């Protein structure tokens, strides 16, 4: 079976919008990485090391300048539609969803982007809202939620489609102890219950990496 993620000499250079405004910035420099199916893999490094850039390439949101990247055996450049069917991504610190919609409406909408049957989507949404302790917020507008509640909804959005591979970019950033615990516990449960599923996690919290990850890579 092909690995969940594999990169070879993966490079990304950001060119200045105008040549006179500065020099090109090399965000990734020849990164080789292999993540096997079923791993909970941690990618660590300081701010500006290229962690988020790498996740954006793997999730087909950004093209590499050079090198190759494969997700679930598919080329992220040439077979990006096949990659997108099999992945999801959650970022920390972002405002997720549409503020005018309720929590349940937002989550249901995202399940439809992945073609989930409505009945299954509704059942899974209610189940996960209960698991994340925000079932009582299901009919409230997203804009009224606290930071922790919004991020719980964001994590549910990522996992509700049951992806083969999920990218978690600092998912507990800025959250309180309880919200962070609920998210970490769920990630562990999800991987243990689905041995063929894979998680790629970026984090600045060393204790989080130590608690969750099977293996880690450090990018500088």
mmCIF file of C-alpha atoms in Angstrom, residues 18-209:
data_model
loop_
_atom_site.group_PDB
_atom_site.id
_atom_site.type_symbol
_atom_site.label_atom_id
_atom_site.label_comp_id
_atom_site.label_asym_id
_atom_site.label_seq_id
_atom_site.Cartn_x
_atom_site.Cartn_y
_atom_site.Cartn_z
ATOM 1 C CA UNK A 18 7.257 43.544 -7.416
ATOM 2 C CA UNK A 19 10.936 42.754 -7.981
ATOM 3 C CA UNK A 20 12.030 46.006 -6.369
ATOM 4 C CA UNK A 21 10.140 45.224 -3.150
ATOM 5 C CA UNK A 22 12.429 42.437 -1.933
ATOM 6 C CA UNK A 23 14.030 39.078 -2.530
ATOM 7 C CA UNK A 24 12.281 35.742 -3.056
ATOM 8 C CA UNK A 25 11.522 33.817 0.126
ATOM 9 C CA UNK A 26 12.225 30.071 0.186
ATOM 10 C CA UNK A 27 9.550 28.694 2.502
ATOM 11 C CA UNK A 28 10.383 25.028 1.863
ATOM 12 C CA UNK A 29 13.766 23.753 0.745
ATOM 13 C CA UNK A 30 13.958 20.203 -0.670
ATOM 14 C CA UNK A 31 11.806 18.452 1.931
ATOM 15 C CA UNK A 32 11.731 14.634 1.831
ATOM 16 C CA UNK A 33 9.050 13.046 3.990
ATOM 17 C CA UNK A 34 7.186 9.743 4.205
ATOM 18 C CA UNK A 35 4.188 9.163 6.459
ATOM 19 C CA UNK A 36 2.684 5.690 6.592
ATOM 20 C CA UNK A 37 -1.008 4.866 6.731
ATOM 21 C CA UNK A 38 -2.399 4.821 10.256
ATOM 22 C CA UNK A 39 0.198 7.144 11.740
ATOM 23 C CA UNK A 40 -0.409 10.148 13.927
ATOM 24 C CA UNK A 41 2.555 12.147 12.714
ATOM 25 C CA UNK A 42 3.808 15.423 14.175
ATOM 26 C CA UNK A 43 5.515 18.200 12.226
ATOM 27 C CA UNK A 44 7.335 20.575 14.565
ATOM 28 C CA UNK A 45 9.338 23.727 14.024
ATOM 29 C CA UNK A 46 9.557 27.434 14.822
ATOM 30 C CA UNK A 47 7.340 30.122 13.307
ATOM 31 C CA UNK A 48 8.240 30.681 9.670
ATOM 32 C CA UNK A 49 9.795 27.239 9.207
ATOM 33 C CA UNK A 50 7.256 26.282 6.536
ATOM 34 C CA UNK A 51 4.853 23.969 8.380
ATOM 35 C CA UNK A 52 1.677 25.665 7.204
ATOM 36 C CA UNK A 53 3.072 26.084 3.690
ATOM 37 C CA UNK A 54 3.675 22.351 3.553
ATOM 38 C CA UNK A 55 0.161 21.525 4.729
ATOM 39 C CA UNK A 56 -1.293 23.891 2.135
ATOM 40 C CA UNK A 57 0.613 22.083 -0.596
ATOM 41 C CA UNK A 58 -0.471 18.666 0.662
ATOM 42 C CA UNK A 59 -4.100 19.827 0.835
ATOM 43 C CA UNK A 60 -3.890 21.213 -2.755
ATOM 44 C CA UNK A 61 -4.344 24.833 -1.682
ATOM 45 C CA UNK A 62 -0.874 25.816 -2.882
ATOM 46 C CA UNK A 63 1.355 24.543 -5.686
ATOM 47 C CA UNK A 64 4.986 23.596 -5.081
ATOM 48 C CA UNK A 65 7.710 25.458 -6.933
ATOM 49 C CA UNK A 66 9.716 22.255 -7.359
ATOM 50 C CA UNK A 67 9.718 18.658 -6.205
ATOM 51 C CA UNK A 68 6.837 16.227 -5.865
ATOM 52 C CA UNK A 69 4.160 15.514 -3.281
ATOM 53 C CA UNK A 70 1.754 12.587 -3.117
ATOM 54 C CA UNK A 71 -1.232 12.181 -0.810
ATOM 55 C CA UNK A 72 -2.955 8.794 -0.639
ATOM 56 C CA UNK A 73 -0.851 7.888 -3.662
ATOM 57 C CA UNK A 74 -2.094 10.773 -5.802
ATOM 58 C CA UNK A 75 -0.025 13.636 -7.200
ATOM 59 C CA UNK A 76 -1.155 16.886 -5.537
ATOM 60 C CA UNK A 77 -0.609 18.818 -8.784
ATOM 61 C CA UNK A 78 -1.955 16.475 -11.437
ATOM 62 C CA UNK A 79 -4.558 14.558 -9.427
ATOM 63 C CA UNK A 80 -5.749 17.209 -6.978
ATOM 64 C CA UNK A 81 -9.425 16.256 -7.337
ATOM 65 C CA UNK A 82 -8.648 12.711 -6.174
ATOM 66 C CA UNK A 83 -6.657 14.105 -3.244
ATOM 67 C CA UNK A 84 -9.493 16.407 -2.172
ATOM 68 C CA UNK A 85 -11.969 13.518 -1.985
ATOM 69 C CA UNK A 86 -9.824 11.819 0.619
ATOM 70 C CA UNK A 87 -8.650 14.602 2.918
ATOM 71 C CA UNK A 88 -9.778 17.341 5.230
ATOM 72 C CA UNK A 89 -7.935 20.112 7.036
ATOM 73 C CA UNK A 90 -8.405 21.999 10.300
ATOM 74 C CA UNK A 91 -6.453 25.109 11.254
ATOM 75 C CA UNK A 92 -6.236 26.723 14.662
ATOM 76 C CA UNK A 93 -7.056 30.364 15.251
ATOM 77 C CA UNK A 94 -9.251 30.711 12.181
ATOM 78 C CA UNK A 95 -12.826 31.964 11.973
ATOM 79 C CA UNK A 96 -14.643 28.993 10.516
ATOM 80 C CA UNK A 97 -18.012 28.765 8.852
ATOM 81 C CA UNK A 98 -20.564 31.407 7.961
ATOM 82 C CA UNK A 99 -21.698 33.633 10.812
ATOM 83 C CA UNK A 100 -25.252 34.007 9.544
ATOM 84 C CA UNK A 101 -25.790 30.232 9.633
ATOM 85 C CA UNK A 102 -26.267 28.095 12.711
ATOM 86 C CA UNK A 103 -23.703 25.556 13.851
ATOM 87 C CA UNK A 104 -25.734 22.663 12.467
ATOM 88 C CA UNK A 105 -26.393 24.447 9.160
ATOM 89 C CA UNK A 106 -22.677 25.120 8.695
ATOM 90 C CA UNK A 107 -21.691 21.516 9.396
ATOM 91 C CA UNK A 108 -24.428 20.094 7.194
ATOM 92 C CA UNK A 109 -23.340 22.349 4.326
ATOM 93 C CA UNK A 110 -19.751 21.092 4.518
ATOM 94 C CA UNK A 111 -20.894 17.449 4.515
ATOM 95 C CA UNK A 112 -22.755 18.119 1.272
ATOM 96 C CA UNK A 113 -19.567 19.394 -0.366
ATOM 97 C CA UNK A 114 -18.278 15.845 0.159
ATOM 98 C CA UNK A 115 -21.453 14.217 -1.103
ATOM 99 C CA UNK A 116 -22.580 12.676 2.186
ATOM 100 C CA UNK A 117 -26.150 11.429 2.335
ATOM 101 C CA UNK A 118 -28.288 13.840 4.313
ATOM 102 C CA UNK A 119 -29.522 11.300 6.872
ATOM 103 C CA UNK A 120 -26.009 10.050 7.628
ATOM 104 C CA UNK A 121 -24.698 13.609 7.806
ATOM 105 C CA UNK A 122 -27.385 14.650 10.284
ATOM 106 C CA UNK A 123 -26.775 11.624 12.505
ATOM 107 C CA UNK A 124 -23.020 12.113 12.515
ATOM 108 C CA UNK A 125 -23.289 15.849 13.191
ATOM 109 C CA UNK A 126 -25.504 15.295 16.250
ATOM 110 C CA UNK A 127 -23.218 12.526 17.483
ATOM 111 C CA UNK A 128 -20.119 14.720 17.210
ATOM 112 C CA UNK A 129 -21.775 17.798 18.703
ATOM 113 C CA UNK A 130 -22.596 15.636 21.705
ATOM 114 C CA UNK A 131 -19.051 14.255 21.865
ATOM 115 C CA UNK A 132 -17.602 17.784 21.777
ATOM 116 C CA UNK A 133 -20.037 19.034 24.415
ATOM 117 C CA UNK A 134 -21.734 21.668 22.239
ATOM 118 C CA UNK A 135 -24.990 19.939 21.278
ATOM 119 C CA UNK A 136 -26.864 22.741 23.044
ATOM 120 C CA UNK A 137 -25.294 25.218 20.579
ATOM 121 C CA UNK A 138 -26.435 23.439 17.400
ATOM 122 C CA UNK A 139 -29.153 25.993 16.579
ATOM 123 C CA UNK A 140 -27.137 29.087 17.497
ATOM 124 C CA UNK A 141 -25.485 31.378 14.964
ATOM 125 C CA UNK A 142 -21.757 30.750 14.599
ATOM 126 C CA UNK A 143 -20.971 34.426 15.239
ATOM 127 C CA UNK A 144 -22.341 34.102 18.786
ATOM 128 C CA UNK A 145 -19.971 31.281 19.798
ATOM 129 C CA UNK A 146 -16.903 31.650 21.982
ATOM 130 C CA UNK A 147 -13.437 30.992 20.537
ATOM 131 C CA UNK A 148 -13.331 27.494 22.016
ATOM 132 C CA UNK A 149 -16.807 26.613 20.776
ATOM 133 C CA UNK A 150 -15.980 27.831 17.261
ATOM 134 C CA UNK A 151 -12.839 25.720 17.189
ATOM 135 C CA UNK A 152 -14.736 22.662 18.380
ATOM 136 C CA UNK A 153 -17.145 23.208 15.494
ATOM 137 C CA UNK A 154 -14.172 23.613 13.175
ATOM 138 C CA UNK A 155 -12.699 20.292 14.325
ATOM 139 C CA UNK A 156 -16.078 18.594 13.874
ATOM 140 C CA UNK A 157 -16.192 19.983 10.326
ATOM 141 C CA UNK A 158 -12.841 18.327 9.630
ATOM 142 C CA UNK A 159 -13.700 14.913 11.049
ATOM 143 C CA UNK A 160 -17.401 14.615 10.207
ATOM 144 C CA UNK A 161 -16.618 13.463 6.645
ATOM 145 C CA UNK A 162 -14.384 10.675 8.043
ATOM 146 C CA UNK A 163 -11.437 11.479 5.743
ATOM 147 C CA UNK A 164 -8.639 9.035 4.949
ATOM 148 C CA UNK A 165 -6.083 11.692 5.884
ATOM 149 C CA UNK A 166 -6.592 14.807 7.971
ATOM 150 C CA UNK A 167 -4.223 17.729 8.364
ATOM 151 C CA UNK A 168 -4.369 19.521 11.708
ATOM 152 C CA UNK A 169 -2.513 22.844 11.706
ATOM 153 C CA UNK A 170 -2.120 23.884 15.356
ATOM 154 C CA UNK A 171 -5.725 22.854 16.154
ATOM 155 C CA UNK A 172 -5.552 23.842 19.852
ATOM 156 C CA UNK A 173 -3.924 27.244 19.304
ATOM 157 C CA UNK A 174 -5.159 29.754 21.873
ATOM 158 C CA UNK A 175 -7.684 27.405 23.473
ATOM 159 C CA UNK A 176 -8.254 26.845 27.182
ATOM 160 C CA UNK A 177 -7.263 23.622 28.908
ATOM 161 C CA UNK A 178 -10.689 21.971 28.680
ATOM 162 C CA UNK A 179 -11.267 22.696 24.989
ATOM 163 C CA UNK A 180 -7.749 21.511 24.150
ATOM 164 C CA UNK A 181 -8.276 18.302 26.117
ATOM 165 C CA UNK A 182 -11.552 17.504 24.361
ATOM 166 C CA UNK A 183 -9.923 17.956 20.945
ATOM 167 C CA UNK A 184 -6.799 15.932 21.784
ATOM 168 C CA UNK A 185 -8.840 13.098 23.283
ATOM 169 C CA UNK A 186 -11.008 12.891 20.173
ATOM 170 C CA UNK A 187 -8.020 12.814 17.817
ATOM 171 C CA UNK A 188 -6.563 9.845 19.722
ATOM 172 C CA UNK A 189 -9.906 8.024 19.764
ATOM 173 C CA UNK A 190 -10.419 8.612 16.047
ATOM 174 C CA UNK A 191 -7.041 7.142 15.082
ATOM 175 C CA UNK A 192 -7.377 4.160 17.428
ATOM 176 C CA UNK A 193 -10.828 3.316 16.050
ATOM 177 C CA UNK A 194 -9.657 3.627 12.425
ATOM 178 C CA UNK A 195 -6.255 1.960 11.968
ATOM 179 C CA UNK A 196 -6.149 2.894 8.275
ATOM 180 C CA UNK A 197 -6.672 6.636 8.888
ATOM 181 C CA UNK A 198 -3.804 9.112 9.138
ATOM 182 C CA UNK A 199 -3.266 12.411 10.966
ATOM 183 C CA UNK A 200 -0.569 14.985 10.195
ATOM 184 C CA UNK A 201 -0.374 17.443 13.083
ATOM 185 C CA UNK A 202 1.588 20.668 13.385
ATOM 186 C CA UNK A 203 1.952 22.129 16.852
ATOM 187 C CA UNK A 204 4.142 24.377 18.981
ATOM 188 C CA UNK A 205 3.147 22.542 22.147
ATOM 189 C CA UNK A 206 5.801 19.944 22.940
ATOM 190 C CA UNK A 207 3.572 18.213 25.511
ATOM 191 C CA UNK A 208 0.857 17.869 22.854
ATOM 192 C CA UNK A 209 3.282 16.281 20.387
#
